[in-house]
XYZ file of C-alpha atoms in Angstrom:
583
model
C -192.897 81.324 17.519
C -196.638 80.798 18.088
C -199.262 83.301 17.003
C -200.345 83.790 20.641
C -196.788 84.612 21.657
C -196.343 87.037 18.756
C -199.528 88.813 19.798
C -198.410 89.059 23.448
C -194.960 90.243 22.415
C -196.404 93.021 20.239
C -198.697 94.070 23.076
C -195.755 94.138 25.518
C -193.640 96.288 23.185
C -196.458 98.826 22.827
C -196.742 99.402 26.597
C -195.223 102.131 28.766
C -192.501 101.054 31.244
C -195.051 100.856 34.066
C -197.419 99.006 31.769
C -194.711 96.444 31.050
C -194.241 95.824 34.768
C -197.998 95.282 35.174
C -197.985 92.969 32.139
C -195.377 90.700 33.753
C -197.152 91.013 37.106
C -200.235 89.426 35.550
C -198.127 86.453 34.398
C -196.655 86.021 37.895
C -200.151 86.134 39.403
C -201.219 83.325 37.058
C -198.175 81.238 38.064
C -198.836 81.752 41.782
C -202.521 80.857 41.361
C -201.602 77.704 39.417
C -199.195 76.569 42.157
C -202.146 76.444 44.549
C -204.259 74.288 42.216
C -204.520 70.543 41.577
C -204.887 68.654 38.282
C -202.805 71.204 36.393
C -201.732 70.782 32.761
C -197.955 70.718 33.324
C -197.092 71.566 29.712
C -199.211 74.725 29.899
C -197.613 75.613 33.250
C -194.059 75.167 31.902
C -194.948 77.326 28.881
C -196.219 80.025 31.241
C -192.903 79.904 33.148
C -191.002 80.281 29.858
C -193.162 83.306 28.946
C -192.485 84.843 32.347
C -188.708 84.434 31.919
C -188.795 85.962 28.452
C -190.734 89.049 29.493
C -189.100 89.613 32.888
C -185.698 89.693 31.159
C -187.023 92.622 29.077
C -187.941 94.607 32.191
C -184.279 94.923 33.102
C -183.841 97.260 30.145
C -186.251 99.815 31.597
C -185.061 103.371 32.111
C -183.363 104.131 35.420
C -186.312 106.414 36.198
C -188.361 103.263 36.850
C -185.687 101.440 38.855
C -187.602 101.835 42.133
C -190.789 100.424 40.555
C -188.736 97.519 39.196
C -187.277 96.942 42.679
C -190.763 96.952 44.251
C -192.011 94.525 41.596
C -189.156 92.101 42.319
C -189.481 92.221 46.114
C -193.263 91.759 46.080
C -193.126 88.792 43.703
C -190.213 87.117 45.480
C -192.402 87.009 48.613
C -195.483 85.823 46.742
C -193.595 83.172 44.792
C -191.799 81.922 47.922
C -195.085 81.426 49.782
C -196.555 79.570 46.795
C -193.460 77.369 46.346
C -193.436 76.402 50.037
C -197.004 75.126 49.778
C -196.552 73.410 46.381
C -196.997 69.632 46.634
C -196.403 68.785 42.957
C -192.884 67.697 41.989
C -193.766 68.509 38.381
C -194.485 72.159 39.196
C -191.899 72.619 41.960
C -188.704 72.930 39.910
C -190.153 75.145 37.136
C -191.523 77.414 39.883
C -188.190 77.407 41.724
C -186.373 78.391 38.532
C -188.793 81.334 38.123
C -188.260 82.274 41.776
C -184.459 82.215 41.392
C -184.793 84.274 38.219
C -186.538 86.993 40.231
C -184.069 86.786 43.106
C -181.007 86.911 40.817
C -182.403 90.078 39.214
C -182.820 91.620 42.666
C -179.185 90.723 43.410
C -178.262 92.357 40.113
C -179.573 95.682 41.431
C -177.511 95.433 44.613
C -175.498 92.362 45.712
C -176.327 93.163 49.342
C -180.084 92.760 48.818
C -180.731 89.512 50.689
C -183.451 86.892 50.556
C -184.018 87.227 54.301
C -184.625 90.987 53.995
C -186.881 90.545 50.954
C -189.051 87.953 52.718
C -189.385 89.704 56.088
C -189.957 93.179 54.618
C -186.824 94.829 56.054
C -185.211 95.403 52.650
C -184.587 99.078 51.776
C -184.157 100.426 48.275
C -180.695 101.716 47.420
C -179.119 101.009 50.815
C -175.684 99.473 51.368
C -174.948 97.906 54.764
C -172.283 99.364 57.077
C -168.951 97.618 56.642
C -169.009 96.139 60.162
C -172.322 94.376 59.401
C -171.324 92.831 56.072
C -169.847 89.581 57.413
C -172.945 88.787 59.484
C -175.239 89.678 56.587
C -173.306 87.403 54.221
C -173.458 84.515 56.703
C -177.269 84.749 56.819
C -177.421 84.880 53.045
C -175.180 81.829 52.792
C -177.594 79.859 54.978
C -180.491 80.868 52.719
C -178.638 79.876 49.563
C -177.411 76.605 51.068
C -181.068 75.816 51.739
C -181.958 76.659 48.112
C -179.120 74.475 46.794
C -180.280 71.574 48.984
C -183.786 71.962 47.536
C -182.551 70.117 44.454
C -182.881 66.440 45.425
C -183.097 64.557 42.140
C -182.329 61.105 43.541
C -185.554 60.965 45.541
C -187.588 62.244 42.579
C -186.103 59.714 40.161
C -187.082 56.840 42.442
C -190.728 57.678 41.746
C -192.638 55.659 39.151
C -192.440 58.176 36.293
C -192.644 57.982 32.531
C -189.529 58.884 30.554
C -191.069 62.208 29.509
C -191.977 63.043 33.112
C -188.423 62.277 34.233
C -186.996 64.380 31.425
C -189.254 67.349 32.228
C -188.410 67.271 35.950
C -184.665 66.933 35.370
C -184.691 69.773 32.819
C -186.492 72.083 35.241
C -184.297 71.083 38.192
C -181.113 71.522 36.160
C -182.252 74.923 34.948
C -182.958 75.876 38.568
C -179.445 74.795 39.620
C -177.877 76.663 36.701
C -179.642 79.879 37.656
C -178.331 79.441 41.199
C -174.821 79.004 39.806
C -175.111 82.147 37.677
C -176.510 84.156 40.567
C -173.661 83.076 42.848
C -171.076 83.819 40.170
C -172.488 87.298 39.528
C -172.596 87.960 43.263
C -168.949 86.968 43.742
C -167.918 89.216 40.843
C -169.981 92.286 41.781
C -170.051 92.435 45.592
C -168.207 95.699 46.430
C -166.521 94.591 49.666
C -165.870 91.106 50.995
C -163.277 89.708 53.375
C -160.827 86.991 52.387
C -162.584 84.458 54.661
C -166.019 85.297 53.260
C -164.734 84.978 49.704
C -163.397 81.485 50.441
C -166.700 80.351 51.978
C -168.705 81.715 49.011
C -166.264 79.954 46.704
C -167.212 76.671 48.435
C -170.933 77.453 48.102
C -170.470 78.059 44.379
C -168.741 74.679 44.032
C -171.718 73.000 45.758
C -174.148 74.644 43.335
C -171.998 73.631 40.344
C -172.006 70.030 41.590
C -175.832 70.002 41.676
C -176.059 71.457 38.173
C -173.535 68.945 36.828
C -175.512 66.103 38.389
C -178.572 67.301 36.492
C -176.641 67.289 33.220
C -175.396 63.755 33.889
C -178.993 62.535 34.263
C -180.110 64.516 31.201
C -177.484 62.895 28.971
C -178.648 59.467 30.129
C -182.300 59.916 29.167
C -182.261 62.572 26.408
C -183.478 60.837 23.232
C -183.145 63.482 20.516
C -179.804 64.452 18.979
C -180.654 68.156 19.261
C -181.648 67.719 22.910
C -178.290 66.074 23.601
C -176.478 68.885 21.776
C -178.306 71.490 23.849
C -177.360 69.610 27.026
C -173.695 69.507 26.018
C -173.627 73.233 25.196
C -175.136 73.890 28.613
C -172.667 71.546 30.327
C -169.809 73.230 28.485
C -170.900 76.558 29.980
C -170.851 75.017 33.459
C -167.270 73.794 33.082
C -166.339 77.222 31.764
C -167.958 78.979 34.726
C -166.105 76.668 37.085
C -162.845 77.622 35.372
C -163.730 81.302 35.740
C -164.347 80.720 39.436
C -160.847 79.298 39.858
C -159.399 82.245 37.942
C -161.255 84.578 40.312
C -159.702 82.701 43.205
C -156.194 83.121 41.793
C -156.806 86.768 40.964
C -158.274 87.836 44.291
C -156.254 85.715 46.712
C -152.996 85.560 44.707
C -152.079 82.262 46.387
C -151.015 78.954 44.765
C -151.519 80.705 41.434
C -149.683 78.140 39.302
C -151.674 75.229 40.734
C -155.014 77.034 40.402
C -154.264 78.090 36.821
C -153.643 74.426 35.997
C -157.006 73.417 37.526
C -158.783 76.183 35.610
C -157.066 75.058 32.403
C -158.410 71.516 32.906
C -161.954 72.863 33.429
C -161.661 75.029 30.313
C -160.432 71.960 28.409
C -163.496 69.995 29.557
C -165.724 72.854 28.406
C -164.148 72.658 24.969
C -164.345 68.852 24.813
C -168.152 68.966 25.108
C -168.284 70.811 21.778
C -165.388 69.348 19.798
C -167.296 66.307 18.533
C -169.723 68.679 16.757
C -167.002 70.760 15.097
C -167.350 68.997 11.738
C -170.933 67.796 12.194
C -172.956 68.207 9.002
C -176.046 69.421 10.855
C -174.765 71.114 14.030
C -171.311 72.536 13.207
C -172.729 75.996 12.543
C -174.919 75.859 15.668
C -171.970 75.398 18.010
C -169.457 77.575 16.120
C -169.690 80.732 18.233
C -169.820 78.716 21.483
C -166.746 76.777 20.375
C -164.855 79.979 19.563
C -165.726 81.396 22.958
C -164.587 78.304 24.866
C -161.382 78.035 22.815
C -160.617 81.718 23.455
C -161.164 81.275 27.196
C -158.779 78.319 27.110
C -156.187 80.418 25.253
C -156.641 83.271 27.732
C -155.998 80.809 30.557
C -152.889 79.572 28.770
C -151.635 83.152 28.438
C -151.975 83.659 32.201
C -149.936 80.488 32.744
C -147.240 81.779 30.394
C -147.187 85.211 32.026
C -147.053 83.777 35.542
C -144.140 81.487 34.658
C -142.366 84.229 32.710
C -142.391 86.807 35.488
C -141.975 84.553 38.510
C -139.031 82.646 36.996
C -137.479 85.858 35.629
C -136.833 84.772 32.054
C -136.101 88.420 31.317
C -132.577 88.320 32.762
C -129.673 86.532 31.100
C -127.243 84.291 33.000
C -123.471 84.629 32.610
C -120.897 81.966 33.533
C -117.411 83.375 33.145
C -117.264 84.871 29.660
C -120.037 82.682 28.285
C -123.696 83.716 28.106
C -126.290 80.990 28.621
C -128.500 81.114 25.511
C -131.190 78.886 27.012
C -133.220 81.719 28.528
C -133.303 83.692 25.310
C -134.393 80.599 23.405
C -137.177 80.077 25.942
C -138.268 83.711 25.610
C -138.299 83.332 21.836
C -140.541 80.240 22.090
C -142.851 82.111 24.455
C -143.147 85.007 22.002
C -144.110 82.627 19.220
C -146.780 80.948 21.359
C -148.289 84.254 22.512
C -148.360 85.603 18.969
C -150.099 82.418 17.826
C -152.668 82.817 20.628
C -153.396 86.369 19.474
C -153.641 85.304 15.823
C -156.125 82.556 16.657
C -158.411 84.759 18.761
C -158.253 87.532 16.156
C -159.356 85.015 13.522
C -162.359 83.997 15.669
C -163.348 87.615 16.314
C -163.082 88.526 12.632
C -165.233 85.576 11.564
C -167.946 86.313 14.133
C -168.049 90.020 13.275
C -168.387 89.287 9.548
C -171.428 87.107 10.247
C -172.883 89.849 12.464
C -175.501 87.537 13.918
C -177.303 89.253 16.752
C -176.806 86.277 19.081
C -173.067 86.252 18.300
C -172.416 89.916 19.123
C -172.108 89.339 22.870
C -169.607 86.542 22.279
C -167.702 88.751 19.798
C -167.363 91.494 22.411
C -166.202 88.973 25.029
C -163.524 87.785 22.626
C -162.429 91.354 21.883
C -162.061 91.923 25.624
C -159.910 88.776 25.915
C -157.864 89.834 22.881
C -157.264 93.298 24.344
C -156.202 91.877 27.716
C -153.698 89.460 26.175
C -152.438 92.210 23.845
C -151.785 94.498 26.816
C -149.834 91.808 28.683
C -147.876 90.891 25.555
C -147.048 94.564 24.966
C -145.952 95.235 28.561
C -143.675 92.182 28.717
C -142.275 92.528 25.173
C -143.901 89.369 23.829
C -145.275 90.951 20.671
C -143.707 93.170 18.023
C -146.755 95.296 17.228
C -150.093 95.963 18.853
C -151.824 98.042 16.177
C -154.364 95.269 15.483
C -155.763 95.649 18.991
C -155.977 99.434 18.625
C -157.733 99.123 15.263
C -160.151 96.466 16.524
C -161.234 98.673 19.427
C -161.476 101.759 17.226
C -163.494 100.176 14.410
C -165.920 98.261 16.638
C -166.391 100.992 19.259
C -167.395 98.359 21.807
C -165.522 99.789 24.779
C -168.378 102.180 25.579
C -170.112 100.920 28.699
C -167.601 98.123 29.299
C -165.904 99.221 32.529
C -163.124 96.642 32.626
C -162.119 97.272 29.021
C -162.196 101.044 29.570
C -159.875 100.644 32.549
C -157.582 98.337 30.588
C -157.345 100.781 27.672
C -156.727 103.684 30.057
C -153.737 101.788 31.411
C -152.551 100.796 27.932
C -152.459 104.395 26.678
C -150.771 105.419 29.920
C -148.010 102.910 29.153
C -147.731 104.282 25.620
C -147.446 107.812 27.028
C -144.819 106.630 29.513
C -142.792 105.175 26.658
C -143.251 107.783 23.909
C -144.407 110.919 25.814
C -146.980 111.856 23.146
C -149.720 114.120 24.479
C -152.359 112.418 22.302
C -151.722 109.148 24.194
C -152.243 110.919 27.519
C -155.547 112.360 26.278
C -156.731 108.917 25.161
C -155.874 107.541 28.602
C -157.847 110.365 30.224
C -160.916 109.628 28.083
C -160.908 105.980 29.149
C -160.362 106.769 32.838
C -163.317 109.181 32.759
C -165.498 106.553 31.112
C -164.414 103.844 33.581
C -165.130 106.115 36.561
C -168.653 106.891 35.342
C -169.604 103.322 34.448
C -168.173 101.625 37.558
C -169.983 104.114 39.775
C -173.262 104.012 37.850
C -173.554 100.258 37.234
C -171.794 98.770 40.259
C -171.900 101.515 42.908
C -168.106 101.131 42.915
C -166.375 104.127 44.534
C -162.784 102.950 44.277
C -162.383 103.311 40.523
C -163.800 106.879 40.497
C -161.522 107.876 43.414
C -158.465 106.567 41.594
C -159.502 107.786 38.145
C -160.330 111.349 39.194
C -157.123 111.486 41.272
C -154.913 110.424 38.395
C -156.810 112.645 35.939
C -156.168 115.593 38.246
C -152.440 114.843 38.088
C -152.555 114.710 34.288
C -154.326 118.078 34.067
C -151.755 119.614 36.383
C -149.002 118.175 34.187
C -150.656 119.803 31.137
C -150.916 123.157 32.957
C -154.727 123.095 33.365
C -154.768 124.037 37.061
C -158.488 124.847 37.365
C -159.431 121.505 35.745
C -156.958 119.707 38.023
C -158.559 121.312 41.080
C -162.078 120.411 39.861
C -161.115 116.760 39.345
C -159.456 116.369 42.734
C -162.659 117.712 44.318
C -164.612 115.022 42.439
C -162.215 112.431 43.867
C -162.835 113.890 47.343
C -166.610 113.583 46.864
C -166.292 109.908 45.905
C -163.942 109.267 48.834
C -166.350 110.926 51.281
C -169.193 108.804 49.888
C -167.070 105.682 50.388
C -166.353 106.730 53.981
C -170.037 107.343 54.693
C -170.815 103.880 53.302
C -168.155 102.500 55.682
C -166.333 100.617 52.930
C -162.916 102.262 53.348
C -160.193 100.435 55.286
C -157.720 102.204 57.569
C -154.842 101.914 55.129
C -157.005 103.191 52.242
C -158.031 106.221 54.300
C -154.445 106.808 55.432
C -152.946 106.684 51.946
C -155.669 108.770 50.309
C -155.280 111.503 52.919
C -151.489 111.378 52.507
C -151.939 111.588 48.732
C -154.205 114.631 49.167
C -151.669 116.355 51.426
C -148.983 115.844 48.801
C -151.242 116.994 45.944
C -152.053 120.184 47.889
C -148.322 120.785 48.284
C -147.851 120.382 44.529
C -150.776 122.701 43.722
C -149.254 125.296 46.079
C -145.899 125.065 44.258
C -144.215 123.286 47.166
C -141.719 120.470 46.660
C -142.770 116.994 47.790
C -139.747 115.238 49.289
C -140.931 111.645 48.835
C -143.914 111.374 46.456
C -146.070 108.315 47.163
C -145.285 105.235 45.096
C -146.988 101.829 45.153
C -145.671 98.662 43.553
C -148.548 96.194 43.423
C -147.468 92.572 43.916
C -147.451 90.885 40.501
C -150.511 88.810 39.673
C -150.775 87.300 36.204
C -154.561 87.804 36.267
C -154.580 91.453 37.431
C -153.618 93.751 34.565
C -153.078 96.643 36.981
C -150.104 94.750 38.400
C -148.462 94.339 34.977
C -145.487 96.661 34.589
C -141.783 96.869 33.825
C -139.376 99.709 34.497
C -138.947 100.786 30.876
C -142.708 101.353 30.452
C -143.397 102.982 33.843
C -145.632 106.035 33.263
C -144.615 107.366 36.687
C -141.245 108.328 35.191
C -143.090 111.226 33.504
C -144.484 112.430 36.843
C -141.395 112.310 39.026
C -142.497 115.125 41.357
C -146.137 114.013 41.727
C -147.560 111.430 44.165
C -149.263 108.251 42.935
C -152.872 107.547 44.005
C -153.499 104.444 46.101
C -154.247 101.480 43.751
C -157.510 99.870 44.890
C -157.250 96.546 42.948
C -158.742 98.522 40.126
C -159.574 95.883 37.544
C -162.051 94.191 39.866
C -165.752 94.874 40.180
C -165.333 93.614 43.734
C -162.653 94.605 46.207
C -160.764 92.151 48.376
C -159.266 94.224 51.157
C -155.504 94.288 51.255
C -153.036 96.528 53.019
C -149.504 97.284 51.873
C -148.462 98.185 55.394
C -150.257 99.020 58.614
C -150.758 102.808 58.906
C -149.776 102.587 62.564
C -146.246 101.597 61.585
C -145.822 104.239 58.881
C -143.708 107.269 59.707
C -145.134 110.597 58.671
C -142.171 111.345 56.414
C -142.546 108.187 54.288
């Protein structure tokens, strides 16, 4: 770390939130001015871009009070940077500038996935606004055109035909590859966080993501050819490993959201995860770099093991290993032997991930904490599936890991997973303490999904089910308060035009039945929903012996909105028009 950087960093830390925004604004102004100059020192320019990226990443941690100022800062500089990039004639400055531009745009997308480049550039963007549902498809098509254009901006072949020194080639390829990687990350985050998207739109964005991945992989191929230092090559392979891993995650998203050709897609994802791991394996016992890649290796191996667990679970449930086969008076032992082998493999998967988590937590390196928490999330997910489908004898390690690390706070998916886990435990053992734990996690999930992702579905479901629990415990006033909170979230979702006909129909039917219950009336046929099994959707994992609904026989079940997702793919169990009122 240079003395100049240390001085700037100390100055930045001493500033107010608004002062920090102005500090980064000055850096952006310098970058824009440089893009309009000739005879620029490229090394100085690249250093300035690196400084910008470091400090702009710190702005994201500003208090929510300054979110509007942060939004204005991003929109203004996206316009300014775009104008400067369009007029830039230097190939040496173009890709570093583009990577800075994409950094800004990805942060804007992080505030709201429906903020578009078109709206930012033409001044029609509005802070805090979500588009009406009937305009989403058209909006996404325009955004796809913009991003296709940005992906096509990376044309390395034409650049590499120029008469360049090896260092010049290396610098350009590094900048271009970084630009492509940021595009990949932005697209991935968009696909994960967009609140509503149709099946067709999801498929087309999936294709766009693949195109961006291909560009980034091309950059890595060129980098490996001309990188001269061993550390530079290592850094390239770590980066390439992340790309393969992201591609695997994309395929898992496809299987989870579309629930089609799941076995085939899980196999493809497994191959991509294997490639991610292969990039690092040669350094596993390296005298100089083994420690450098350790946490990355553990993460990639855990993702591979998670993928393998989904394959096991999919095969287990879809081929119904749970039931024995009888021929005359003889029982076929083959299925039980297979189930026994599956149990052993799943238990080994859990042991291996637990070992990785324990080792990373002991080291307590700051840079390893994020990876540790990711691994804990994976461990908890596999533990839940193993518990539900009787593939593990005990699950106390998962409970203890969550309790001692306290990392579920602020993690919406893990909160939702643990809420479901304790609901299963309550369904099986009927202990009130388990129900209270489930309630705590549902409350946390509702708050975080709504606050961070503007997601209304999880709060609707969570407050609805919490209301049922309070009624079950005899707390009628609390039950009434919670169902009103669910109504508020549902009305917000309706005003945002993100509720489908079937969702509206089933919520209103649920409310009618809840009112009957609260008025001491008997509900003839309480609502029940059996979500189609999906190995990657933990809200679809269930078996009859662990069904929490058995404890709430007289109460209706809230509509399940694909709850483990940050995004919602619309699906309908049945058309409301064909549903009789007495169903």
